[in-house]
XYZ file of C-alpha atoms in Angstrom:
778
model
C -38.199 27.155 1.562
C -36.028 27.804 -1.510
C -32.940 27.058 0.557
C -34.360 23.708 1.666
C -35.487 22.832 -1.833
C -32.097 23.712 -3.286
C -30.257 21.623 -0.686
C -32.533 18.696 -1.458
C -31.810 19.024 -5.166
C -28.083 19.144 -4.468
C -28.193 16.059 -2.272
C -30.298 14.268 -4.868
C -27.818 15.159 -7.595
C -25.044 13.712 -5.487
C -26.784 10.386 -5.120
C -27.690 10.241 -8.774
C -24.046 10.723 -9.561
C -22.934 8.340 -6.855
C -24.506 5.432 -8.668
C -21.806 5.645 -11.333
C -18.832 7.076 -9.429
C -15.797 5.202 -8.032
C -14.296 7.778 -5.685
C -14.898 7.520 -1.971
C -15.190 10.008 0.851
C -16.198 9.556 4.450
C -19.271 11.361 5.736
C -19.200 15.148 5.432
C -21.559 18.081 5.937
C -22.515 20.496 3.166
C -23.017 23.720 5.096
C -25.722 26.229 4.231
C -24.358 29.655 3.187
C -23.521 32.088 5.995
C -25.602 35.234 6.567
C -22.847 37.352 5.003
C -21.581 36.220 1.569
C -18.020 34.883 1.471
C -15.976 33.899 -1.589
C -15.750 30.156 -0.918
C -17.993 27.437 0.575
C -17.431 26.597 4.243
C -16.387 23.188 5.579
C -16.678 22.195 9.210
C -13.709 20.780 11.089
C -13.834 17.045 11.760
C -12.393 16.609 15.253
C -12.085 12.852 15.153
C -13.124 9.941 12.986
C -13.314 6.479 14.552
C -14.390 3.339 12.789
C -15.037 -0.121 14.235
C -15.630 -2.979 11.812
C -16.604 -6.539 12.614
C -16.388 -9.060 9.771
C -17.970 -12.385 10.635
C -18.994 -15.004 8.103
C -18.403 -12.470 5.261
C -20.839 -9.993 6.793
C -19.200 -6.671 7.648
C -20.817 -4.392 10.211
C -19.287 -0.909 10.139
C -19.772 1.517 13.018
C -18.657 5.126 12.510
C -18.217 7.859 15.110
C -17.459 11.414 13.917
C -17.496 14.794 15.656
C -17.937 17.951 13.571
C -16.959 21.360 15.024
C -18.302 24.728 13.932
C -15.320 27.095 14.168
C -17.192 29.896 12.420
C -18.665 32.995 14.042
C -22.213 32.142 13.002
C -24.675 29.324 13.516
C -24.586 26.736 10.735
C -26.846 23.972 9.521
C -26.601 21.748 6.521
C -26.903 18.316 4.966
C -24.856 15.294 5.992
C -23.791 13.054 3.113
C -22.240 9.607 3.479
C -21.204 7.929 0.190
C -21.661 4.168 0.440
C -18.920 1.742 -0.678
C -18.955 0.698 -4.313
C -20.927 -2.450 -4.992
C -21.920 -2.788 -1.349
C -25.145 -4.634 -0.705
C -26.143 -2.496 2.243
C -29.063 -4.073 4.065
C -29.148 -2.125 7.328
C -28.429 1.523 8.004
C -29.023 3.426 11.241
C -27.885 6.907 12.269
C -27.712 8.997 15.443
C -26.936 12.694 16.015
C -25.742 13.523 19.543
C -27.117 10.182 20.677
C -30.612 10.704 19.257
C -31.795 8.473 16.384
C -32.707 10.406 13.240
C -34.172 9.580 9.885
C -31.770 9.144 7.013
C -32.600 8.210 3.457
C -30.957 6.939 0.321
C -31.992 9.407 -2.361
C -33.173 8.306 -5.838
C -31.276 9.469 -8.911
C -34.010 10.453 -11.337
C -35.246 13.482 -9.362
C -32.269 15.568 -10.507
C -32.411 14.791 -14.221
C -34.383 17.942 -15.022
C -31.389 20.114 -14.038
C -28.746 17.796 -15.524
C -28.027 19.661 -18.732
C -27.905 23.049 -16.990
C -25.316 21.904 -14.450
C -22.911 20.056 -16.730
C -22.436 23.030 -19.015
C -21.377 25.485 -16.312
C -17.656 26.352 -16.169
C -16.674 25.666 -12.572
C -13.658 24.434 -10.593
C -13.516 20.604 -10.765
C -11.520 20.214 -7.541
C -14.155 18.035 -5.855
C -14.533 15.791 -8.853
C -12.629 12.895 -7.263
C -14.535 12.780 -3.996
C -18.128 11.741 -4.578
C -19.003 8.166 -5.353
C -21.667 5.549 -5.447
C -24.968 5.637 -3.644
C -25.142 8.101 -0.785
C -27.127 8.488 2.406
C -28.465 11.970 3.269
C -29.749 13.512 6.490
C -30.496 17.054 7.654
C -28.274 18.431 10.421
C -29.861 20.838 12.911
C -28.194 24.190 13.708
C -24.747 24.078 15.287
C -23.899 27.206 17.319
C -20.517 28.941 16.993
C -17.925 26.731 18.710
C -20.500 23.944 18.988
C -20.158 20.305 18.009
C -22.311 17.581 16.466
C -21.536 13.932 17.052
C -22.712 11.669 14.249
C -22.769 7.892 14.576
C -23.626 5.501 11.785
C -23.924 1.768 11.447
C -24.389 -0.234 8.275
C -24.066 -3.858 7.254
C -22.880 -5.296 3.966
C -22.020 -8.657 2.454
C -18.394 -9.180 1.384
C -18.268 -11.677 -1.477
C -15.461 -14.254 -1.550
C -13.678 -14.545 -4.878
C -11.247 -17.458 -5.122
C -10.647 -17.338 -1.384
C -10.078 -13.569 -1.264
C -12.229 -11.147 0.736
C -11.975 -7.387 0.215
C -13.231 -4.594 2.481
C -13.041 -0.865 1.673
C -13.911 1.980 4.017
C -14.279 5.515 2.598
C -11.702 7.468 4.597
C -10.646 10.175 2.142
C -11.330 13.443 4.008
C -8.644 15.799 2.757
C -11.032 18.286 1.148
C -13.892 17.973 3.647
C -12.360 19.163 6.927
C -11.277 22.717 7.589
C -8.325 21.451 9.659
C -6.413 18.194 10.185
C -8.227 15.610 12.286
C -7.072 15.326 15.890
C -7.207 11.568 15.518
C -8.447 8.951 13.098
C -8.649 5.233 13.791
C -9.894 2.103 12.070
C -10.274 -1.130 14.035
C -11.205 -4.389 12.289
C -12.121 -7.670 13.963
C -12.247 -10.683 11.631
C -13.918 -13.953 12.590
C -13.805 -16.514 9.797
C -15.263 -20.019 9.462
C -12.284 -20.878 7.252
C -8.599 -20.554 8.204
C -7.284 -17.030 7.579
C -4.033 -16.925 5.629
C -2.846 -13.541 4.280
C -3.810 -10.142 5.720
C -2.852 -7.205 3.522
C -3.763 -3.528 3.228
C -2.851 -2.133 -0.218
C -3.325 1.395 1.166
C -1.990 1.266 4.744
C 0.192 -1.851 5.089
C 3.095 0.135 6.541
C 0.821 1.807 9.116
C -1.401 -1.030 10.370
C -0.862 -3.435 13.214
C -1.964 -7.040 12.759
C -2.639 -9.442 15.589
C -3.450 -13.094 14.942
C -5.455 -15.195 17.372
C -5.119 -18.683 15.957
C -6.226 -19.632 12.461
C -9.740 -18.178 12.520
C -9.531 -14.762 14.184
C -7.491 -11.637 13.503
C -7.399 -7.971 14.474
C -6.210 -5.166 12.198
C -5.816 -1.586 13.386
C -4.762 1.793 12.036
C -4.351 5.027 14.013
C -2.937 8.457 13.210
C -3.139 11.914 14.790
C -3.161 15.423 13.323
C -3.761 14.113 9.826
C -5.883 14.764 6.749
C -6.456 11.278 5.330
C -6.186 11.345 1.564
C -6.946 7.752 0.672
C -9.497 5.120 1.575
C -8.760 2.237 3.918
C -8.618 -1.045 2.025
C -8.100 -4.466 3.578
C -7.707 -7.777 1.802
C -7.626 -11.110 3.568
C -7.523 -14.622 2.220
C -8.973 -17.878 3.499
C -7.887 -21.403 2.656
C -7.967 -24.864 4.244
C -4.584 -25.631 2.639
C -1.296 -25.531 4.575
C -0.218 -22.658 2.324
C -2.751 -20.165 0.966
C -2.149 -18.506 -2.405
C -4.191 -15.759 -4.077
C -3.619 -13.837 -7.292
C -4.407 -10.167 -8.029
C -3.713 -8.665 -11.454
C -3.892 -5.448 -13.449
C -3.489 -4.906 -17.175
C -3.864 -1.946 -19.497
C -3.723 -3.267 -23.076
C -1.657 -3.492 -25.144
C 1.054 -3.462 -22.452
C 2.023 -6.510 -20.423
C 0.112 -6.885 -17.176
C 1.149 -6.664 -13.541
C 0.399 -9.253 -10.885
C 0.583 -9.576 -7.128
C 0.684 -12.972 -5.454
C -0.207 -13.347 -1.777
C 1.389 -16.459 -0.290
C 0.709 -17.255 3.364
C 1.315 -20.494 5.285
C -0.754 -21.412 8.301
C -0.223 -19.485 11.535
C -0.014 -22.496 13.822
C 2.247 -25.381 12.827
C 2.533 -28.684 14.633
C 5.989 -29.033 16.182
C 6.607 -32.211 14.214
C 6.140 -30.313 10.925
C 8.669 -27.538 11.637
C 11.787 -27.883 9.519
C 14.889 -28.576 11.640
C 17.808 -26.347 10.711
C 21.276 -25.226 11.718
C 21.874 -21.782 13.175
C 25.150 -19.840 13.482
C 25.309 -16.711 15.618
C 28.334 -14.681 14.540
C 28.997 -11.765 16.895
C 31.461 -8.890 16.562
C 33.228 -8.468 19.938
C 35.827 -5.917 18.798
C 36.680 -2.999 21.055
C 34.189 -0.680 19.347
C 31.340 -2.859 20.658
C 32.246 -2.129 24.268
C 29.528 -0.863 26.590
C 25.826 -0.805 25.821
C 26.216 -2.310 22.335
C 27.830 -5.546 23.518
C 25.276 -5.914 26.331
C 22.364 -5.493 23.930
C 23.958 -7.881 21.458
C 24.352 -10.529 24.157
C 20.695 -10.103 25.087
C 19.772 -10.548 21.428
C 21.724 -13.804 21.172
C 20.179 -15.000 24.414
C 16.693 -14.470 22.942
C 17.560 -16.526 19.870
C 19.089 -19.344 21.911
C 16.041 -19.433 24.179
C 13.734 -19.855 21.168
C 15.412 -22.654 19.237
C 13.156 -25.406 17.937
C 13.781 -28.910 19.350
C 15.267 -30.206 16.106
C 17.622 -27.265 15.586
C 21.401 -27.270 16.013
C 23.524 -24.214 16.717
C 26.918 -22.685 17.390
C 28.101 -19.240 18.508
C 31.185 -17.575 17.040
C 32.573 -14.413 18.649
C 35.203 -12.558 16.643
C 37.536 -9.605 17.011
C 41.248 -9.938 16.117
C 40.813 -13.655 16.697
C 37.979 -16.168 17.130
C 36.186 -17.690 20.090
C 33.642 -20.425 19.441
C 31.171 -21.927 21.863
C 31.869 -25.399 20.444
C 34.015 -26.980 17.751
C 30.934 -28.125 15.871
C 27.170 -27.700 15.817
C 25.410 -28.540 19.088
C 21.833 -29.701 19.768
C 19.184 -27.238 20.952
C 19.119 -28.775 24.435
C 22.525 -27.165 25.121
C 21.189 -23.638 24.559
C 21.193 -22.845 28.287
C 24.925 -23.508 28.577
C 25.540 -21.396 25.483
C 23.656 -18.481 27.049
C 25.989 -18.560 30.048
C 28.980 -18.590 27.663
C 27.605 -15.624 25.703
C 27.055 -13.573 28.854
C 30.764 -13.870 29.721
C 31.904 -12.340 26.419
C 33.758 -9.028 26.457
C 34.636 -6.494 23.754
C 38.292 -6.005 22.792
C 40.520 -6.078 19.692
C 40.085 -5.518 15.942
C 37.585 -6.836 13.379
C 38.349 -9.943 11.266
C 35.036 -10.436 9.472
C 36.364 -12.751 6.754
C 37.742 -15.334 9.198
C 34.581 -15.396 11.303
C 32.257 -15.984 8.363
C 34.473 -18.665 6.849
C 34.584 -20.490 10.205
C 30.789 -20.597 10.331
C 30.481 -21.756 6.736
C 33.112 -24.448 7.279
C 30.917 -26.017 9.982
C 27.739 -25.880 7.871
C 26.010 -29.115 6.874
C 25.037 -28.997 3.207
C 22.100 -31.347 3.849
C 20.239 -29.047 6.258
C 18.815 -25.515 5.969
C 21.393 -23.173 7.498
C 20.917 -19.661 8.874
C 23.782 -17.299 9.727
C 22.920 -14.268 11.868
C 25.855 -11.876 11.626
C 26.145 -8.812 13.918
C 28.873 -6.182 13.452
C 29.333 -2.492 14.188
C 32.286 -1.770 11.958
C 34.378 -2.526 8.905
C 37.024 -5.215 8.428
C 40.300 -4.045 9.943
C 42.269 -7.308 10.243
C 42.904 -10.322 8.063
C 41.297 -9.975 4.653
C 39.957 -6.414 4.456
C 39.116 -6.049 0.748
C 35.335 -6.090 0.411
C 35.298 -7.841 -2.977
C 37.607 -10.554 -1.650
C 35.460 -11.195 1.437
C 32.385 -11.502 -0.784
C 34.237 -13.859 -3.114
C 35.492 -16.012 -0.228
C 32.066 -16.379 1.380
C 30.460 -17.002 -1.995
C 32.865 -19.849 -2.702
C 32.410 -21.404 0.755
C 28.631 -21.265 1.161
C 26.251 -23.811 -0.253
C 22.843 -23.060 -1.692
C 21.250 -24.026 1.621
C 22.804 -21.048 3.482
C 20.783 -17.924 4.317
C 22.859 -15.049 5.702
C 21.238 -12.178 7.628
C 23.610 -9.301 8.478
C 22.816 -6.766 11.213
C 24.740 -3.499 10.960
C 25.028 -1.811 14.346
C 25.571 1.950 14.199
C 26.573 4.052 11.195
C 30.202 2.950 10.787
C 29.390 -0.322 9.019
C 30.244 -1.002 5.385
C 26.862 -1.167 3.642
C 28.335 -2.598 0.437
C 29.704 -5.561 2.371
C 26.569 -6.214 4.402
C 24.140 -5.811 1.517
C 26.461 -7.831 -0.720
C 26.462 -10.718 1.764
C 22.676 -10.636 2.003
C 22.294 -10.497 -1.770
C 24.637 -13.467 -2.312
C 23.002 -15.687 0.284
C 19.257 -14.946 -0.011
C 19.055 -12.963 3.195
C 18.148 -9.410 4.166
C 20.136 -6.686 5.905
C 18.907 -4.829 8.973
C 20.528 -1.634 10.219
C 20.364 -0.731 13.908
C 20.800 3.021 13.968
C 22.270 4.945 16.919
C 19.693 5.067 19.691
C 17.897 1.935 18.494
C 17.918 -1.310 20.452
C 19.918 -4.226 19.035
C 18.078 -6.839 21.071
C 14.662 -5.552 19.997
C 15.504 -5.702 16.298
C 17.140 -9.129 16.425
C 14.389 -10.679 18.533
C 11.662 -9.262 16.267
C 13.473 -10.636 13.235
C 13.976 -14.068 14.762
C 10.347 -14.281 15.877
C 9.367 -13.977 12.187
C 11.799 -16.615 10.896
C 11.896 -19.064 13.778
C 9.482 -21.557 12.215
C 10.391 -22.443 8.599
C 7.798 -24.488 6.701
C 9.025 -24.381 3.083
C 12.455 -23.588 1.612
C 13.881 -23.104 -1.897
C 10.484 -22.078 -3.215
C 9.622 -21.534 -6.876
C 6.506 -20.929 -8.965
C 5.191 -22.203 -12.284
C 2.440 -20.194 -13.986
C 1.493 -22.611 -16.747
C 0.891 -21.011 -20.147
C 1.241 -17.432 -18.871
C 4.711 -15.924 -19.258
C 5.908 -14.255 -16.074
C 9.028 -12.132 -15.498
C 10.570 -9.178 -13.652
C 9.521 -10.751 -10.355
C 10.307 -9.189 -6.952
C 11.610 -9.976 -4.412
C 14.440 -11.712 -6.216
C 15.647 -14.186 -5.105
C 12.577 -15.630 -3.407
C 12.801 -16.017 0.371
C 11.803 -19.084 2.361
C 8.338 -19.341 3.927
C 7.858 -19.185 7.689
C 4.775 -19.956 9.751
C 2.624 -16.914 10.478
C 4.299 -14.727 7.836
C 3.336 -13.928 4.269
C 5.130 -13.419 0.986
C 3.939 -10.661 -1.343
C 5.262 -11.318 -4.834
C 4.976 -8.786 -7.679
C 5.856 -9.115 -11.341
C 4.841 -8.682 -14.995
C 2.884 -11.121 -17.132
C 2.004 -11.811 -20.753
C -1.056 -13.863 -21.529
C -4.482 -14.036 -19.968
C -7.212 -16.292 -18.681
C -7.503 -19.045 -16.072
C -4.262 -20.734 -15.081
C -2.953 -23.368 -12.672
C -0.239 -21.946 -10.447
C 2.182 -24.432 -8.897
C 4.168 -23.550 -5.774
C 7.144 -25.871 -5.214
C 9.480 -26.071 -2.267
C 11.539 -28.316 -0.031
C 10.442 -29.862 3.256
C 13.174 -31.868 5.036
C 14.927 -32.596 1.773
C 11.756 -33.666 -0.049
C 10.032 -31.705 -2.799
C 6.450 -30.626 -2.206
C 3.973 -28.986 -4.564
C 0.842 -26.929 -4.002
C -1.472 -26.252 -6.961
C -3.891 -23.303 -7.145
C -6.363 -21.836 -9.610
C -6.041 -18.201 -10.665
C -6.996 -15.841 -13.483
C -4.786 -13.327 -15.275
C -6.991 -10.446 -16.438
C -7.062 -9.262 -20.022
C -7.662 -5.701 -18.787
C -8.452 -3.719 -15.646
C -7.939 -4.924 -12.096
C -6.189 -3.532 -9.018
C -4.596 -0.193 -9.900
C -2.149 -0.172 -6.973
C -0.125 -3.112 -8.338
C 1.922 -1.336 -11.083
C 3.240 1.322 -8.695
C 4.115 -1.269 -6.034
C 5.964 -3.350 -8.635
C 7.825 -0.232 -9.812
C 8.882 0.659 -6.255
C 10.404 -2.783 -5.781
C 12.187 -2.695 -9.116
C 13.588 0.788 -8.442
C 14.889 -0.354 -5.050
C 16.503 -3.408 -6.623
C 18.140 -1.380 -9.408
C 19.468 1.279 -7.024
C 21.012 -1.449 -4.873
C 22.581 -3.064 -7.939
C 24.062 0.292 -8.950
C 25.442 0.881 -5.458
C 26.917 -2.617 -5.107
C 28.121 -3.249 -8.648
C 28.604 0.141 -10.262
C 26.608 2.140 -12.777
C 25.350 0.679 -16.017
C 23.513 2.933 -18.388
C 20.611 0.515 -18.834
C 20.101 0.337 -15.056
C 20.197 4.111 -14.714
C 17.790 4.570 -17.651
C 15.366 2.138 -16.036
C 15.516 3.951 -12.670
C 14.824 7.304 -14.345
C 11.982 5.953 -16.498
C 10.276 4.142 -13.617
C 10.721 7.026 -11.182
C 9.058 9.434 -13.596
C 6.371 7.047 -14.873
C 5.208 5.959 -11.417
C 6.107 9.004 -9.353
C 8.446 7.268 -6.924
C 11.036 9.885 -6.080
C 13.631 8.613 -3.638
C 16.078 10.965 -1.898
C 18.584 9.815 -4.512
C 16.425 10.672 -7.528
C 14.790 13.801 -6.095
C 16.500 16.015 -8.668
C 13.966 14.663 -11.173
C 11.336 16.953 -9.648
C 13.161 20.061 -10.852
C 14.101 18.731 -14.284
C 12.140 19.708 -17.389
C 11.428 16.069 -18.153
C 8.871 16.823 -20.853
C 11.137 18.908 -23.012
C 12.908 17.181 -25.858
C 15.899 15.296 -24.446
C 14.713 15.823 -20.875
C 15.026 12.209 -19.779
C 18.404 11.815 -21.465
C 19.639 14.841 -19.538
C 18.367 13.327 -16.315
C 20.307 10.125 -17.003
C 23.480 12.098 -17.631
C 23.025 14.031 -14.385
C 22.454 10.816 -12.431
C 25.591 9.170 -13.820
C 27.683 12.305 -13.290
C 26.879 12.400 -9.579
C 29.667 11.155 -7.287
C 29.412 7.559 -6.078
C 27.796 7.331 -2.653
C 30.073 6.357 0.256
C 30.016 2.777 1.543
C 30.005 3.740 5.229
C 28.671 6.519 7.406
C 25.205 7.824 8.211
C 24.323 8.857 4.606
C 25.367 5.434 3.321
C 23.272 3.611 5.918
C 20.283 5.871 5.228
C 20.574 5.148 1.521
C 20.887 1.399 2.112
C 17.812 1.458 4.359
C 15.783 3.433 1.822
C 16.698 1.053 -0.990
C 15.973 -1.947 1.197
C 12.560 -0.500 2.045
C 11.755 -0.121 -1.644
C 12.929 -3.651 -2.492
C 10.452 -5.239 -0.097
C 7.748 -2.532 -0.086
C 4.241 -3.789 0.618
C 2.617 -0.456 -0.245
C 3.609 2.862 -1.805
C 3.402 5.772 0.639
C 4.159 9.493 0.637
C 7.754 8.920 1.757
C 8.435 7.189 -1.553
C 7.167 10.273 -3.392
C 9.930 12.335 -1.825
C 9.756 15.234 0.597
C 8.074 18.349 -0.736
C 6.681 16.700 -3.873
C 2.969 16.807 -3.001
C 2.527 20.260 -4.578
C 4.252 19.345 -7.829
C 3.430 15.652 -8.293
C 0.209 13.669 -8.008
C -0.699 10.001 -8.330
C -4.016 9.425 -10.111
C -4.899 5.770 -10.632
C -1.871 4.246 -12.323
C -0.694 7.591 -13.707
C 1.698 10.227 -12.348
C 1.258 13.935 -13.063
C 3.887 16.667 -12.650
C 3.016 20.359 -12.376
C 4.889 22.111 -15.197
C 4.190 25.746 -16.089
C 0.861 25.573 -14.199
C -0.218 22.510 -16.199
C -0.668 19.079 -14.584
C 1.248 16.989 -17.121
C 1.020 13.227 -17.508
C 4.402 11.498 -17.120
C 3.572 9.489 -20.256
C 3.461 12.615 -22.384
C 6.289 12.853 -24.920
C 6.614 16.321 -26.423
C 8.828 15.012 -29.226
C 6.261 12.606 -30.626
C 2.852 13.816 -29.430
C 0.713 16.768 -30.487
C -1.993 17.380 -27.862
C -5.671 17.732 -28.742
C -6.857 20.993 -27.131
C -10.054 20.692 -25.102
C -11.568 23.865 -23.655
C -12.386 23.544 -19.977
C -16.181 23.428 -19.542
C -16.796 23.426 -23.296
C -19.310 21.091 -25.001
C -16.359 19.015 -26.210
C -15.098 18.763 -22.616
C -18.345 17.187 -21.463
C -18.699 15.060 -24.588
C -15.273 13.608 -23.840
C -16.324 12.890 -20.248
C -19.524 11.251 -21.434
C -17.595 8.989 -23.796
C -14.847 8.159 -21.287
C -16.080 8.822 -17.728
C -12.978 7.144 -16.282
C -10.851 10.036 -17.565
C -12.620 12.359 -15.168
C -10.154 11.550 -12.384
C -7.387 13.097 -14.518
C -9.486 16.132 -15.447
C -10.290 16.645 -11.753
C -6.746 17.912 -11.189
C -7.683 21.365 -12.430
C -8.627 23.518 -15.362
C -5.266 22.934 -17.067
C -4.369 19.277 -17.478
C -2.421 17.338 -20.092
C -3.015 13.585 -20.105
C -2.422 10.646 -22.422
C -5.153 8.083 -22.993
C -5.698 5.475 -25.688
C -2.591 6.704 -27.484
C -3.751 10.328 -27.729
C -2.627 13.353 -25.706
C -5.446 15.638 -24.529
C -4.752 19.100 -23.130
C -7.487 20.778 -21.122
C -7.045 24.527 -21.619
C -8.724 27.695 -20.398
C -10.273 28.831 -23.645
C -11.784 27.430 -26.793
C -11.305 23.873 -27.962
C -9.592 22.858 -31.128
C -11.000 20.040 -33.254
C -11.791 17.182 -30.842
C -12.585 13.719 -32.135
C -14.743 12.118 -29.469
C -13.945 8.394 -29.122
C -16.882 6.060 -29.731
C -18.653 4.737 -26.645
C -20.026 1.247 -26.277
C -22.582 0.392 -23.619
C -22.422 -2.333 -21.016
C -24.412 -3.123 -17.921
C -22.793 -2.999 -14.502
C -24.483 -5.130 -11.889
C -22.048 -4.866 -9.001
C -19.615 -7.509 -7.746
C -20.341 -11.217 -8.141
C -21.425 -13.271 -5.173
C -20.340 -16.843 -4.664
C -22.918 -19.548 -4.215
C -23.861 -19.825 -0.578
C -22.937 -16.247 0.303
C -24.707 -15.425 3.569
C -27.188 -12.586 3.816
C -27.418 -10.160 6.710
C -30.233 -10.129 9.187
C -33.500 -8.626 7.981
C -34.054 -4.918 8.278
C -35.476 -3.686 11.536
C -38.249 -1.074 11.786
C -36.979 2.446 11.201
C -33.823 1.283 9.390
C -32.966 1.949 5.782
C -32.932 -0.840 3.200
C -30.667 -0.471 0.156
C -30.478 -2.748 -2.850
C -27.997 -2.922 -5.743
C -29.123 -1.144 -8.915
C -28.281 -2.019 -12.524
C -26.801 1.035 -14.227
C -26.090 1.478 -17.911
C -22.453 2.494 -18.233
C -19.787 3.170 -20.779
C -16.632 1.047 -21.146
C -14.354 1.091 -18.146
C -16.918 2.439 -15.723
C -16.753 -0.714 -13.681
C -13.179 0.255 -12.846
C -13.411 4.039 -12.675
C -17.055 4.940 -13.028
C -18.560 8.289 -12.414
C -16.232 10.925 -13.745
C -19.262 12.761 -15.034
C -20.970 12.259 -11.710
C -18.093 13.717 -9.755
C -17.875 16.672 -12.117
C -21.577 17.291 -11.620
C -21.126 17.485 -7.869
C -18.263 19.943 -8.256
C -20.380 22.159 -10.437
C -23.552 21.692 -8.412
C -21.911 22.604 -5.116
C -20.762 25.962 -6.433
C -23.912 26.728 -8.416
C -26.178 26.013 -5.477
C -23.877 27.967 -3.172
C -24.112 30.998 -5.420
C -27.851 30.775 -5.957
C -28.744 30.444 -2.274
C -27.571 33.930 -1.329
């Protein structure tokens, strides 16, 4: 009886805390203690975790399928907890265990208040502090025998408000601490059916790992799958709707008094009438030197064939094959209807001779029409060996010959290419470089690229942000817009409030404008934006250094951004081992960076570096690869901050030992909890461990194992949090059926900032409660 009562109290505490907590976790089981005491609580293994979501008319129905495995030597039972998404208006909740429906309930918060003070003053490990959030659903799980399994299925429905044409869905997928082993597989499948045309589809958390399939303007499928993984972040999906030809949506983040960060999603319609596609000129420039002989030349010819087969009716084209000399399909641009004859000509090409890159590019540019958009697709597997061979001279010659209407897209085949030349050409002419590594298929990469850029709808684009000052924008320069693609623009801003954003561009020589409404926040917002912006800026700076030589201000910026945002590339990985927080630490890092030998322009390391920098320049999300291999144990991202483990202390990258004297806060002391009560959002930093040094509101706080020094607790104001706004006309889900659980949003009194990062105290309470209850039950 005591065991049951204690579990109920624990579950109740969790839900009380969930009402003010921002962290997410998927469903997990709190296991009752084993018959023989062991030093740590037991977690079951989650075999798989599958999620199917249908979003129709802003109503999201989420279906979850999980299997838990008892790998212990004893029978276990426990309590299943599923934290609900923040701000979700959950109207329907049903649950099954091994196919049988069971009763689940959303627990009230006030039942646990009698034990509140006792729990918060216990000194316990805060490791779970980041995992519990919002309202939670609880259900008892019957005994699971050794080696046995329990399959749990859930279904709930929630309304997704639309804010300025943007819809956001979050699924709690963070399971790293709640499974004894990696999951065999995890998958998330989303079907979107919208009454309004869908424009952008973007996952701030998994963009590089999701597949997106569009079915016209009103339907889309998004999927994510991984195997043998411990997911450590939630799955977030943003999509935008707009009746306009080009959709535009603004996301921002600002932490006063610094300038803010913004992200602009720009997405033209998926389907474009043939009469509205911009006609353009296309040059296919192919290296047919002797080194291309064999499989490479055959794949390259297949790639050109694909492009020629997919020309738009209004396009014109020519093909230029080069080695020691030149062979051109025609003396001038030809209409698209001749593509079939050009394919036959391409298939007869052979590989022999040297490599005169300069002459081939100048021939293409000489035929270009300055009045029409022009695309040059340039494929080579080597370096210039004949004619003009100086890289700077080739870049100067092409720069002088090309008009502003030219977009040049180099493809480097193999590892013997000169990356400085290829990236320099792309940089000069508003293109991008692709590298086809040994073992990769040339035709697959070229055809995938051309499928994305085959239908231009707006060129020479620019933005005007009204009274808000915007700068440090990436990508730079801005690319053209193509049907079915999207542009993700990041930058900094100064100013705040509602603004009219004007997108300008050229359509068949005529200027067009699209005007949108947006709001630049005065504070708060989407925390992922600063790190994404930093990744793009670091990639851009590293490329500038590689192409144009080192400048101290560029190197300083790379070091500062890498440390501040925890983006450690293979070329700045030495930062992990540097004592960056000692006086002069960053200056020493700059000196070490500049003393390193210049990277080679060709060869496998050069291509790898060029690819890594290119990935950063156009990154859509920041993933573990950008943190650098082996950094997870010594570096952590928490919100917008980065922490490094130094002398067993998790140290904020913003900490400056030369100018800051930390305020000592004893872990678990009254001052510790007073600080959490005044600033609950700081709890996510304190969750890192019992020794943490972080900077907030201009003050450095050091959590120590021992007594506190004098701690001035910042004043706390009170505000009311009522959940996310709903637009007028937002649909409501179907009424609750018998036996299902009804949940309603609750107004909670909160301290400043809790709307963004609420519940630090709540998460701490769970951490303490879990261990206290564990100890008291046996």
